[in-house]
Amino acid sequence: MELARIKQLQEWLTALTNEELVWAHGFAQGLLSGNSVQGAAIHNPSEIVKQSPQNQSIALKPKITIAYGTETGNAKKIATDFAAKAKKQGLVPKLIGLDQYKLADLPKEIYFFIVISTQGDGEPPVAAKQFYDYIHQTPLHLPQTHFSVLALGDSSYPLYCQTGEDIDKQFSSFGAQRFTPLVKCDVDYDIEANVWVEQILQKITAPVETSAATPNVVLPIADTVAPSIKKSTGKKNYTGTVVTNINLNGKGSHFATHHLELALEEVEYLPGDSIGIVPENPDSIVDAIIELTGINPEKQLDFKKETGTVRELLLKKINIHYLLESTIKKYAAIVGVTDIPATRVNLIDLLRSYPVSSLEQFEAVIGILNAIPPRLYTIASSPTAHTGEVHITVLKEAFQLGNTEHFGLCSAYLANLNAGTNLPFFVQPNKRFRLPATDKDIIMIGPGTGIAPFRSFIAERDAVGASGRNWLFFGGEQFTTDFLYQTEWQNWHSMGVLTKISLAFNKNNGFKPFVQDKIVEQASELFEWILAGAYIYVCGEKAVMSVAVEKAIVQVIEEQGGMNNEDARKLLHELEHQGRYEKDVY
């Protein structure tokens, strides 16, 4: 066939609607089979379909969009496998990360499938935040869109899979139709994810009968309940022995920042990763709960697929601190009280103010409580420089409630661990906070405990002989008491491993500089590093610090690059897209 003829046909076919394509398909089948299908059939497309020898199974292979939002890479892996399977079945999949998705395309989507994880306290992955914010801030009308969501999470967190639930709810509110129900996956997601994919593929490729009134276009099948699936065993766990636990802050500091070293024979991690630790509840609080309720501490109970004594469960498994409002409402229903304020309180306070009337009631209360969620701590050691060890940097959180000082559950637990104590943990990879090639320059911005991953970065770069330059921005209250790992940084600087260090201590000499002030102060040189290809890393407090630091970086780009604010932000966004601006904030 001549190329001009092929191009003409392609232009004609791409302009057709779905119904017209079905008609054309049937018309061509009729011609090929030798049937006479001119005349009346041309005026009635459904008759062409009826004449086709495959009139019961003709179905267009629709285009589908598979979008993913990932932090560790799991959602991307599932989405990629999904796209490969879809292609094998003759579909036309479009695989795309939500950070690259054109938001204006949403009203055009017919089949839109989303694989997305949930981070931290029910938040979307960094790469999916723009998409998440857009669908929550923009009124959309998507009646033609058939969608399904696979939500990834960790059930040890109270708001696990929250991002997926939110997206599912929003799409439904836009009038979009669920192609298959929302599926929530725990850390072992393989089985549930495979079932979700197979359900979609079976339904989207299923033959649909045609009639004169209904052109042969595949339509979504009504919602069904996903089968109950037995989960496999949990993530890989390690147990380390505490060999060092020291307070890094000097005498007179307002803070107590502990450096813990765990020793174990074998552990796999990379600089930038975190470890997850499930803390134990204080013995004194557990004993008080047992005394208040009168329950036998040695009684065996089931809790979240585990069995243990009441005391073991209260000590190591059950969250008894800052209960969710939904949990408090369930507690009120159990004890028969309707006026319990829906504010986050500890279990011991509920039991004192609204006591249970029987052991049966307390066992019912145990059944509504959540598991203790793990806390993540960015690793402060290098797998190359500190073989067989994992180091973490922990700020012992202190706060006032009324006239009483309280401490964070996990930070206080870790701060009080003695040498020789065994500590279970798991490694949480962070693929969006990775060192670049050894010849690349890095800029590290991490006040307070945000310095932890950068100790790992520099120890690793020193151990492997990296040639790239290294610049650290660090801040705290006072130089004499709050310069964490001071001797190590000074040694790295004197040896040339740390090329440059910019310090901001905000209670020295009456002036209160912060790291963002130092960034602006060093604008010219900082911009030169950026132009030379440096990678920028930010770690530490999310709410205030990271926002102020990003504003300062934009200001540097704007002033040094001769740009307006919008263009400077676009450049920073492009750096982020390239993996040259990464954040680990909390």
Coordinates of C-alpha atoms in Angstrom, one line a residue:
M1 CA 0.0 0.0 0.0
E2 CA 1.3 3.5 -0.9
L3 CA 2.5 5.7 2.0
A4 CA 0.1 8.5 1.0
R5 CA -2.8 6.1 1.1
I6 CA -1.8 4.8 4.6
K7 CA -1.5 8.3 5.9
Q8 CA -4.9 9.2 4.5
L9 CA -6.5 6.2 6.2
Q10 CA -4.7 6.9 9.5
E11 CA -6.0 10.5 9.5
W12 CA -9.5 9.3 8.7
L13 CA -9.5 6.6 11.4
T14 CA -8.2 8.8 14.2
A15 CA -11.0 11.3 13.6
L16 CA -13.7 8.7 14.2
T17 CA -15.7 8.2 17.4
N18 CA -15.9 4.9 19.2
E19 CA -19.3 4.1 17.7
E20 CA -18.0 5.0 14.2
L21 CA -14.9 2.8 14.7
V22 CA -17.2 -0.1 15.6
W23 CA -19.2 0.5 12.5
A24 CA -16.0 0.7 10.4
H25 CA -14.7 -2.6 12.0
G26 CA -17.9 -4.4 11.1
F27 CA -18.0 -2.9 7.6
A28 CA -14.4 -4.1 6.9
Q29 CA -15.2 -7.6 8.3
G30 CA -18.1 -7.8 5.9
L31 CA -16.0 -6.8 2.9
L32 CA -13.3 -9.3 3.8
S33 CA -15.9 -12.1 4.2
G34 CA -17.4 -11.3 0.8
N35 CA -20.7 -10.2 2.1
S36 CA -22.6 -7.3 0.5
V37 CA -22.8 -4.7 3.1
Q38 CA -23.2 -1.5 1.0
G39 CA -26.7 0.0 0.8
A40 CA -29.0 0.0 3.8
A41 CA -26.3 -1.2 6.2
I42 CA -24.3 2.0 5.6
H43 CA -27.2 3.9 7.0
N44 CA -27.5 1.5 10.0
P45 CA -24.1 0.8 11.6
S46 CA -25.7 -1.7 14.0
E47 CA -26.6 -3.9 11.1
I48 CA -23.0 -4.1 10.1
V49 CA -22.1 -5.3 13.5
K50 CA -24.8 -7.9 13.3
Q51 CA -23.4 -9.2 10.0
S52 CA -19.9 -9.7 11.4
P53 CA -19.1 -13.3 12.2
Q54 CA -17.7 -12.1 15.5
N55 CA -20.7 -10.0 16.5
Q56 CA -20.7 -11.3 20.0
S57 CA -17.2 -10.5 20.9
I58 CA -16.1 -7.4 19.0
A59 CA -14.8 -4.9 21.6
L60 CA -12.5 -2.0 21.2
K61 CA -9.2 -2.2 23.1
P62 CA -9.4 1.0 25.0
K63 CA -6.6 3.3 25.9
I64 CA -5.9 3.3 29.7
T65 CA -3.9 5.6 31.9
I66 CA -1.9 4.0 34.8
A67 CA -0.7 6.8 37.1
Y68 CA 1.5 6.3 40.2
G69 CA 2.6 8.3 43.2
T70 CA 5.5 6.7 45.0
E71 CA 8.0 7.5 47.7
T72 CA 10.0 4.3 47.9
G73 CA 9.4 2.9 44.4
N74 CA 6.7 0.3 45.3
A75 CA 3.8 2.1 43.6
K76 CA 5.9 2.6 40.4
K77 CA 6.9 -1.1 40.3
I78 CA 3.2 -2.2 40.6
A79 CA 2.1 0.3 37.9
T80 CA 4.9 -0.8 35.6
D81 CA 4.0 -4.4 35.9
F82 CA 0.3 -3.5 35.4
A83 CA 1.2 -1.6 32.1
A84 CA 3.2 -4.6 30.8
K85 CA 0.4 -7.0 31.5
A86 CA -2.1 -4.6 29.9
K87 CA 0.0 -4.3 26.7
K88 CA 0.2 -8.1 26.4
Q89 CA -3.6 -8.3 26.4
G90 CA -3.8 -5.8 23.5
L91 CA -4.6 -2.7 25.5
V92 CA -2.9 0.6 25.0
P93 CA -1.5 1.7 28.4
K94 CA -0.1 5.1 29.2
L95 CA 2.2 4.8 32.2
I96 CA 3.0 8.0 34.0
G97 CA 4.1 9.4 37.4
L98 CA 1.7 11.8 39.0
D99 CA 4.5 14.4 39.2
Q100 CA 4.6 14.4 35.4
Y101 CA 0.9 14.1 34.7
K102 CA -0.8 17.0 32.9
L103 CA -3.6 18.0 35.2
A104 CA -5.6 19.5 32.3
D105 CA -5.9 16.0 30.8
L106 CA -8.1 14.7 33.6
P107 CA -11.4 15.5 31.9
K108 CA -10.3 13.6 28.9
E109 CA -9.6 10.3 30.7
I110 CA -11.9 7.4 30.1
Y111 CA -10.0 4.7 32.1
F112 CA -7.8 6.1 34.8
F113 CA -6.1 3.8 37.3
I114 CA -4.0 5.1 40.2
V115 CA -1.4 3.3 42.4
I116 CA -0.4 5.5 45.3
S117 CA 1.2 5.2 48.7
T118 CA 0.6 7.1 51.9
Q119 CA 3.5 8.7 53.9
G120 CA 3.9 9.7 57.5
D121 CA 0.7 11.1 59.0
G122 CA -1.6 10.3 56.2
E123 CA 0.1 12.4 53.6
P124 CA 0.7 11.9 49.8
P125 CA 4.2 11.2 48.4
V126 CA 6.1 14.3 47.6
A127 CA 5.9 13.5 43.9
A128 CA 2.1 13.2 44.1
K129 CA 1.4 16.3 46.2
Q130 CA 0.7 18.7 43.3
F131 CA -1.9 16.2 41.9
Y132 CA -3.4 15.6 45.3
D133 CA -3.7 19.3 46.1
Y134 CA -5.2 19.9 42.6
I135 CA -8.0 17.5 42.9
H136 CA -8.9 18.8 46.4
Q137 CA -8.8 22.4 45.4
T138 CA -10.4 22.2 41.9
P139 CA -14.0 21.4 41.2
L140 CA -14.1 18.8 38.4
H141 CA -16.8 17.1 36.4
L142 CA -15.7 13.6 35.3
P143 CA -18.8 11.6 34.4
Q144 CA -17.1 9.8 31.5
T145 CA -14.1 8.6 33.7
H146 CA -13.9 5.1 34.9
F147 CA -11.4 4.8 37.7
S148 CA -9.9 2.5 40.4
V149 CA -7.4 3.2 43.1
L150 CA -4.8 0.8 44.7
A151 CA -3.7 2.3 48.0
L152 CA -0.4 1.3 49.6
G153 CA 0.4 1.9 53.2
D154 CA 1.5 0.4 56.5
S155 CA -1.3 -0.7 58.9
S156 CA 0.8 0.0 61.9
Y157 CA 0.0 3.7 61.2
P158 CA -3.5 4.9 62.2
L159 CA -4.0 6.7 58.8
Y160 CA -2.5 4.0 56.6
C161 CA -3.7 4.2 53.0
Q162 CA -5.3 7.6 53.7
T163 CA -4.1 9.2 50.5
G164 CA -5.6 6.4 48.4
E165 CA -8.9 6.7 50.3
D166 CA -8.9 10.5 49.7
I167 CA -8.3 10.2 46.0
D168 CA -11.0 7.5 45.7
K169 CA -13.5 9.8 47.5
Q170 CA -12.6 12.8 45.4
F171 CA -13.0 11.0 42.1
S172 CA -16.4 9.7 43.2
S173 CA -17.5 13.2 44.1
F174 CA -16.6 14.4 40.6
G175 CA -19.1 11.9 39.2
A176 CA -16.4 9.5 38.0
Q177 CA -17.5 5.8 38.0
R178 CA -15.6 3.2 40.0
F179 CA -14.4 0.5 37.7
T180 CA -13.4 -1.7 40.6
P181 CA -13.5 -1.0 44.3
L182 CA -10.7 0.7 46.2
V183 CA -8.1 -1.8 47.4
K184 CA -5.9 -1.1 50.4
C185 CA -2.6 -2.9 50.7
D186 CA -0.3 -3.4 53.7
V187 CA 3.5 -3.6 53.6
D188 CA 3.2 -7.0 51.9
Y189 CA 1.2 -5.9 48.9
D190 CA 2.0 -8.5 46.2
I191 CA -1.1 -10.6 46.4
E192 CA -3.7 -7.8 46.8
A193 CA -2.0 -5.8 44.0
N194 CA -2.0 -8.7 41.6
V195 CA -5.7 -9.4 42.3
W196 CA -6.5 -5.7 41.7
V197 CA -4.7 -5.7 38.4
E198 CA -6.2 -9.0 37.2
Q199 CA -9.8 -7.8 38.1
I200 CA -9.3 -4.7 36.0
L201 CA -7.8 -6.6 33.1
Q202 CA -10.5 -9.2 33.1
K203 CA -13.3 -6.6 33.1
I204 CA -11.8 -4.3 30.6
T205 CA -11.1 -7.1 28.1
A206 CA -14.3 -9.0 28.7
P207 CA -16.5 -9.4 25.5
V208 CA -19.7 -7.4 25.6
E209 CA -22.7 -8.3 23.5
T210 CA -23.9 -5.8 21.0
S211 CA -27.3 -4.8 19.8
A212 CA -28.8 -2.3 17.4
A213 CA -29.4 0.0 20.4
T214 CA -26.0 -0.5 22.0
P215 CA -22.8 -0.1 20.0
N216 CA -20.1 -2.6 21.0
V217 CA -18.0 -0.5 23.4
V218 CA -16.7 -2.1 26.6
L219 CA -18.4 -0.6 29.6
P220 CA -17.3 -0.9 33.2
I221 CA -18.8 -3.6 35.3
A222 CA -20.6 -2.7 38.6
D223 CA -18.6 -2.7 41.8
T224 CA -17.9 -5.9 43.5
V225 CA -16.3 -6.7 46.8
A226 CA -12.7 -7.7 46.6
P227 CA -11.9 -11.1 48.0
S228 CA -10.5 -11.4 51.4
I229 CA -6.8 -12.3 51.1
K230 CA -4.5 -13.7 53.6
K231 CA -1.4 -11.4 53.9
S232 CA 2.1 -12.8 53.9
T233 CA 4.6 -12.3 56.6
G234 CA 5.7 -8.8 57.5
K235 CA 8.7 -6.7 56.4
K236 CA 12.2 -7.9 57.2
N237 CA 13.1 -7.0 60.8
Y238 CA 16.4 -6.7 62.5
T239 CA 17.5 -6.7 66.1
G240 CA 20.4 -4.5 67.2
T241 CA 22.2 -4.2 70.5
V242 CA 22.6 -0.8 72.0
V243 CA 26.4 -0.2 72.4
T244 CA 26.3 3.6 72.7
N245 CA 23.7 6.1 74.0
I246 CA 25.0 9.6 74.7
N247 CA 23.6 13.1 74.9
L248 CA 25.2 15.2 72.2
N249 CA 24.2 18.5 73.8
G250 CA 26.4 20.3 76.2
K251 CA 25.6 21.3 79.8
G252 CA 23.2 24.2 79.9
S253 CA 21.4 23.3 76.6
H254 CA 17.6 23.4 76.4
F255 CA 17.8 20.1 74.4
A256 CA 18.8 16.5 74.9
T257 CA 19.8 15.0 71.6
H258 CA 20.8 11.4 71.9
H259 CA 23.3 9.5 69.6
L260 CA 22.5 5.8 69.6
E261 CA 24.7 3.1 68.1
L262 CA 23.2 -0.3 67.4
A263 CA 25.5 -3.3 66.6
L264 CA 24.4 -6.3 64.6
E265 CA 26.1 -8.9 62.4
E266 CA 24.4 -7.9 59.2
V267 CA 22.1 -5.1 58.0
E268 CA 21.4 -3.7 54.6
Y269 CA 20.7 0.1 54.0
L270 CA 21.9 3.1 52.0
P271 CA 22.7 6.6 53.1
G272 CA 19.4 8.5 53.2
D273 CA 17.4 5.5 54.5
S274 CA 15.6 5.5 57.9
I275 CA 14.9 2.8 60.5
G276 CA 11.5 2.2 62.0
I277 CA 11.2 1.5 65.7
V278 CA 8.1 0.5 67.7
P279 CA 8.5 2.0 71.2
E280 CA 7.3 0.3 74.4
N281 CA 4.8 2.0 76.7
P282 CA 6.1 3.0 80.2
D283 CA 5.8 0.3 82.8
S284 CA 4.3 2.7 85.3
I285 CA 1.4 3.6 82.9
V286 CA 0.8 0.0 82.0
D287 CA 0.7 -1.0 85.7
A288 CA -1.7 1.8 86.5
I289 CA -4.1 0.7 83.7
I290 CA -4.0 -2.9 85.0
E291 CA -4.7 -1.7 88.6
L292 CA -7.6 0.6 87.5
T293 CA -9.4 -2.1 85.6
G294 CA -8.6 -5.1 87.8
I295 CA -7.8 -7.3 84.8
N296 CA -5.4 -10.2 85.3
P297 CA -2.1 -9.1 83.7
E298 CA -1.3 -12.7 82.7
K299 CA -4.6 -13.3 80.9
Q300 CA -4.1 -14.3 77.2
L301 CA -5.8 -12.1 74.7
D302 CA -5.9 -11.7 70.9
F303 CA -4.9 -8.3 69.4
K304 CA -4.4 -7.6 65.7
K305 CA -3.6 -11.2 64.8
E306 CA -1.3 -11.6 67.7
T307 CA -1.8 -13.3 71.0
G308 CA -0.1 -12.3 74.3
T309 CA -0.7 -11.6 77.9
V310 CA -2.5 -8.4 78.8
R311 CA 0.6 -6.9 80.2
E312 CA 2.7 -7.8 77.1
L313 CA 0.1 -6.4 74.8
L314 CA -0.2 -3.1 76.8
L315 CA 3.5 -2.8 77.1
K316 CA 4.6 -3.6 73.5
K317 CA 1.7 -3.7 71.1
I318 CA -1.2 -1.4 72.0
N319 CA -1.2 2.3 71.5
I320 CA -2.4 3.9 74.8
H321 CA -1.3 7.5 74.0
Y322 CA -3.2 10.3 72.3
L323 CA -6.0 8.2 71.1
L324 CA -7.8 9.1 67.8
E325 CA -11.1 10.9 68.1
S326 CA -12.7 7.9 66.3
T327 CA -11.4 5.6 69.0
I328 CA -12.7 7.9 71.8
K329 CA -16.2 7.7 70.2
K330 CA -16.0 3.9 70.2
Y331 CA -14.9 4.0 73.8
A332 CA -17.9 6.1 74.7
A333 CA -20.2 3.6 73.1
I334 CA -18.7 0.8 75.0
V335 CA -18.9 2.4 78.5
G336 CA -22.3 4.0 77.7
V337 CA -21.4 7.6 78.0
T338 CA -22.4 10.1 75.3
D339 CA -20.7 13.3 76.4
I340 CA -17.0 12.4 76.2
P341 CA -15.2 15.2 74.4
A342 CA -13.8 14.1 71.1
T343 CA -10.3 15.4 71.9
R344 CA -7.1 13.3 71.8
V345 CA -6.3 11.9 75.3
N346 CA -4.4 9.0 76.8
L347 CA -6.2 5.7 77.7
I348 CA -5.3 6.2 81.4
D349 CA -7.1 9.5 81.5
L350 CA -10.2 8.0 79.8
L351 CA -10.2 5.2 82.3
R352 CA -10.0 7.6 85.3
S353 CA -12.7 9.9 84.0
Y354 CA -15.0 7.4 82.4
P355 CA -14.2 4.0 84.0
V356 CA -15.2 0.7 82.6
S357 CA -17.8 -1.2 84.6
S358 CA -16.5 -4.7 84.0
L359 CA -13.6 -6.8 82.7
E360 CA -15.7 -7.5 79.6
Q361 CA -16.0 -3.8 78.8
F362 CA -12.2 -3.4 79.2
E363 CA -11.5 -6.3 76.9
A364 CA -13.9 -4.7 74.4
V365 CA -11.9 -1.5 74.7
I366 CA -8.7 -3.3 74.0
G367 CA -10.3 -4.5 70.8
I368 CA -10.9 -1.0 69.5
L369 CA -7.4 0.3 70.2
N370 CA -4.8 0.7 67.5
A371 CA -1.3 -0.8 67.4
I372 CA 1.6 1.3 68.4
P373 CA 2.8 2.9 65.2
P374 CA 6.5 2.8 64.4
R375 CA 8.6 6.0 64.5
L376 CA 11.1 6.6 61.7
Y377 CA 14.6 7.9 62.4
T378 CA 16.9 8.9 59.5
I379 CA 20.1 6.8 59.7
A380 CA 23.2 8.8 60.8
S381 CA 25.8 6.2 59.9
S382 CA 27.4 5.0 56.7
P383 CA 27.2 1.3 55.6
T384 CA 30.7 1.6 54.3
A385 CA 32.3 3.5 57.2
H386 CA 30.3 1.8 60.0
T387 CA 30.0 -1.8 59.0
G388 CA 27.8 -3.9 61.2
E389 CA 26.3 -0.8 62.9
V390 CA 23.3 1.6 62.6
H391 CA 23.4 5.0 64.2
I392 CA 20.5 7.3 64.8
T393 CA 20.1 10.9 66.2
V394 CA 17.1 11.3 68.5
L395 CA 15.8 14.5 70.1
K396 CA 14.1 13.8 73.4
E397 CA 10.8 15.7 72.9
A398 CA 9.5 17.6 75.9
F399 CA 6.3 19.5 76.2
Q400 CA 4.0 20.9 78.9
L401 CA 0.4 19.9 79.5
G402 CA -1.0 22.0 82.2
N403 CA 1.6 22.1 84.9
T404 CA 3.1 18.7 84.0
E405 CA 6.1 18.1 81.7
H406 CA 5.6 15.2 79.3
F407 CA 7.9 13.5 76.9
G408 CA 7.5 12.0 73.4
L409 CA 6.8 8.2 73.7
C410 CA 9.5 6.9 71.4
S411 CA 12.2 9.6 72.0
A412 CA 11.9 9.1 75.8
Y413 CA 12.0 5.3 75.3
L414 CA 15.1 5.5 73.2
A415 CA 16.9 8.1 75.4
N416 CA 16.5 5.8 78.4
L417 CA 17.9 2.6 76.8
N418 CA 20.9 1.2 78.4
A419 CA 23.9 -0.3 76.7
G420 CA 23.3 -4.0 76.1
T421 CA 19.6 -3.6 75.4
N422 CA 18.3 -5.4 72.3
L423 CA 16.2 -3.1 70.0
P424 CA 14.1 -4.5 67.2
F425 CA 13.8 -2.3 64.1
F426 CA 13.2 -2.4 60.3
V427 CA 14.9 -0.4 57.5
Q428 CA 12.7 2.0 55.6
P429 CA 14.3 2.8 52.2
N430 CA 14.1 6.4 50.9
K431 CA 14.8 6.3 47.2
R432 CA 14.0 10.0 46.9
F433 CA 16.9 11.0 49.2
R434 CA 20.0 9.4 47.6
L435 CA 23.6 10.5 47.1
P436 CA 24.5 11.4 43.5
A437 CA 27.5 10.1 41.7
T438 CA 30.8 10.5 43.6
D439 CA 32.0 13.4 41.3
K440 CA 28.9 15.5 41.9
D441 CA 28.8 18.4 44.4
I442 CA 26.2 18.3 47.2
I443 CA 24.7 21.1 49.4
M444 CA 23.3 19.8 52.7
I445 CA 20.8 21.9 54.7
G446 CA 19.9 20.4 58.1
P447 CA 19.5 22.2 61.4
G448 CA 19.0 20.3 64.6
T449 CA 18.5 16.6 64.1
G450 CA 18.2 17.3 60.4
I451 CA 22.0 16.8 60.4
A452 CA 21.6 13.0 60.8
P453 CA 21.5 11.9 57.1
F454 CA 24.3 14.3 56.3
R455 CA 26.6 12.6 58.8
S456 CA 25.8 9.4 56.9
F457 CA 26.4 11.2 53.5
I458 CA 29.8 12.6 54.4
A459 CA 31.0 9.5 56.2
E460 CA 30.1 7.5 53.1
R461 CA 31.7 10.0 50.7
D462 CA 34.9 10.0 52.8
A463 CA 35.0 6.2 52.9
V464 CA 34.6 5.8 49.1
G465 CA 36.9 8.7 48.2
A466 CA 34.3 10.8 46.4
S467 CA 35.7 13.7 44.5
G468 CA 32.6 16.0 44.6
R469 CA 32.5 19.0 46.8
N470 CA 30.4 19.0 50.0
W471 CA 28.8 22.1 51.7
L472 CA 26.9 21.9 55.0
F473 CA 24.4 24.4 56.4
F474 CA 23.7 23.7 60.1
G475 CA 21.9 25.6 62.8
G476 CA 20.9 25.4 66.4
E477 CA 20.6 27.6 69.5
Q478 CA 24.1 27.9 70.8
F479 CA 27.5 27.0 69.3
T480 CA 28.9 25.8 72.6
T481 CA 26.1 23.4 73.5
D482 CA 24.1 22.6 70.4
F483 CA 26.7 22.0 67.6
L484 CA 25.8 18.3 67.0
Y485 CA 28.8 16.0 66.1
Q486 CA 31.0 19.1 66.3
T487 CA 34.4 17.4 66.5
E488 CA 33.5 15.1 63.5
W489 CA 32.5 18.0 61.3
Q490 CA 35.6 20.0 62.2
N491 CA 37.8 17.0 61.4
W492 CA 36.1 16.5 58.0
H493 CA 36.6 20.2 57.3
S494 CA 40.2 20.2 58.2
M495 CA 40.9 17.1 56.0
G496 CA 39.1 18.7 53.0
V497 CA 36.3 16.2 53.0
L498 CA 33.8 18.9 54.0
T499 CA 34.5 21.7 51.5
K500 CA 32.5 24.4 53.2
I501 CA 30.4 24.8 56.4
S502 CA 27.9 27.6 57.2
L503 CA 26.7 27.8 60.7
A504 CA 23.7 29.6 62.2
F505 CA 23.3 29.7 66.0
N506 CA 20.4 31.9 66.8
K507 CA 21.1 32.7 70.5
N508 CA 24.7 34.0 70.1
N509 CA 25.6 37.7 70.3
G510 CA 22.0 38.9 70.4
F511 CA 21.5 38.3 66.6
K512 CA 19.3 35.4 65.6
P513 CA 20.4 34.0 62.3
F514 CA 18.8 30.8 61.0
V515 CA 20.0 28.5 58.2
Q516 CA 17.8 30.4 55.7
D517 CA 19.6 33.6 56.6
K518 CA 22.9 31.9 55.9
I519 CA 21.6 30.7 52.5
V520 CA 20.8 34.3 51.4
E521 CA 24.0 35.5 52.9
Q522 CA 26.0 33.0 50.7
A523 CA 23.8 33.7 47.6
S524 CA 26.5 34.3 45.1
E525 CA 28.6 31.2 45.8
L526 CA 25.5 29.1 46.4
F527 CA 24.2 30.0 42.9
E528 CA 27.5 29.1 41.4
W529 CA 27.4 25.7 42.9
I530 CA 23.8 25.2 41.6
L531 CA 24.9 26.3 38.1
A532 CA 27.8 23.8 38.4
G533 CA 25.3 21.0 38.9
A534 CA 25.2 20.7 42.7
Y535 CA 22.5 18.6 44.3
I536 CA 20.6 20.2 47.2
Y537 CA 19.3 18.3 50.2
V538 CA 17.1 19.5 53.0
C539 CA 16.3 17.6 56.2
G540 CA 14.5 18.5 59.4
E541 CA 11.4 20.3 60.4
K542 CA 8.7 20.5 57.7
A543 CA 6.2 23.1 58.9
V544 CA 8.6 26.1 59.3
M545 CA 12.2 25.3 58.5
S546 CA 11.7 23.6 55.1
V547 CA 9.3 26.3 53.9
A548 CA 11.7 29.1 55.0
V549 CA 14.7 27.3 53.4
E550 CA 12.9 26.8 50.1
K551 CA 11.8 30.5 50.1
A552 CA 15.5 31.5 50.6
I553 CA 16.7 29.2 47.8
V554 CA 14.1 30.8 45.4
Q555 CA 15.3 34.2 46.5
V556 CA 18.9 33.3 45.7
I557 CA 17.9 32.0 42.2
E558 CA 15.7 35.0 41.6
E559 CA 18.4 37.6 42.5
Q560 CA 21.5 35.8 41.2
G561 CA 19.8 34.5 38.1
G562 CA 18.1 37.8 37.2
M563 CA 14.7 36.1 37.1
N564 CA 11.2 36.9 38.4
N565 CA 9.8 34.9 41.3
E566 CA 7.7 32.6 39.1
D567 CA 10.7 31.7 36.9
A568 CA 12.9 31.1 39.9
R569 CA 10.3 28.7 41.3
K570 CA 10.0 26.9 38.0
L571 CA 13.8 26.4 38.0
L572 CA 13.7 25.0 41.5
H573 CA 10.8 22.7 40.5
E574 CA 12.9 21.5 37.5
L575 CA 15.8 20.8 39.9
E576 CA 13.4 18.7 41.9
H577 CA 12.2 16.9 38.8
Q578 CA 15.8 16.1 38.0
G579 CA 16.5 14.7 41.5
R580 CA 18.8 17.7 42.3
Y581 CA 16.5 19.1 45.0
E582 CA 15.4 16.5 47.6
K583 CA 13.8 16.8 51.0
D584 CA 13.4 14.5 54.0
V585 CA 11.2 16.6 56.2
Y586 CA 8.9 15.7 59.1

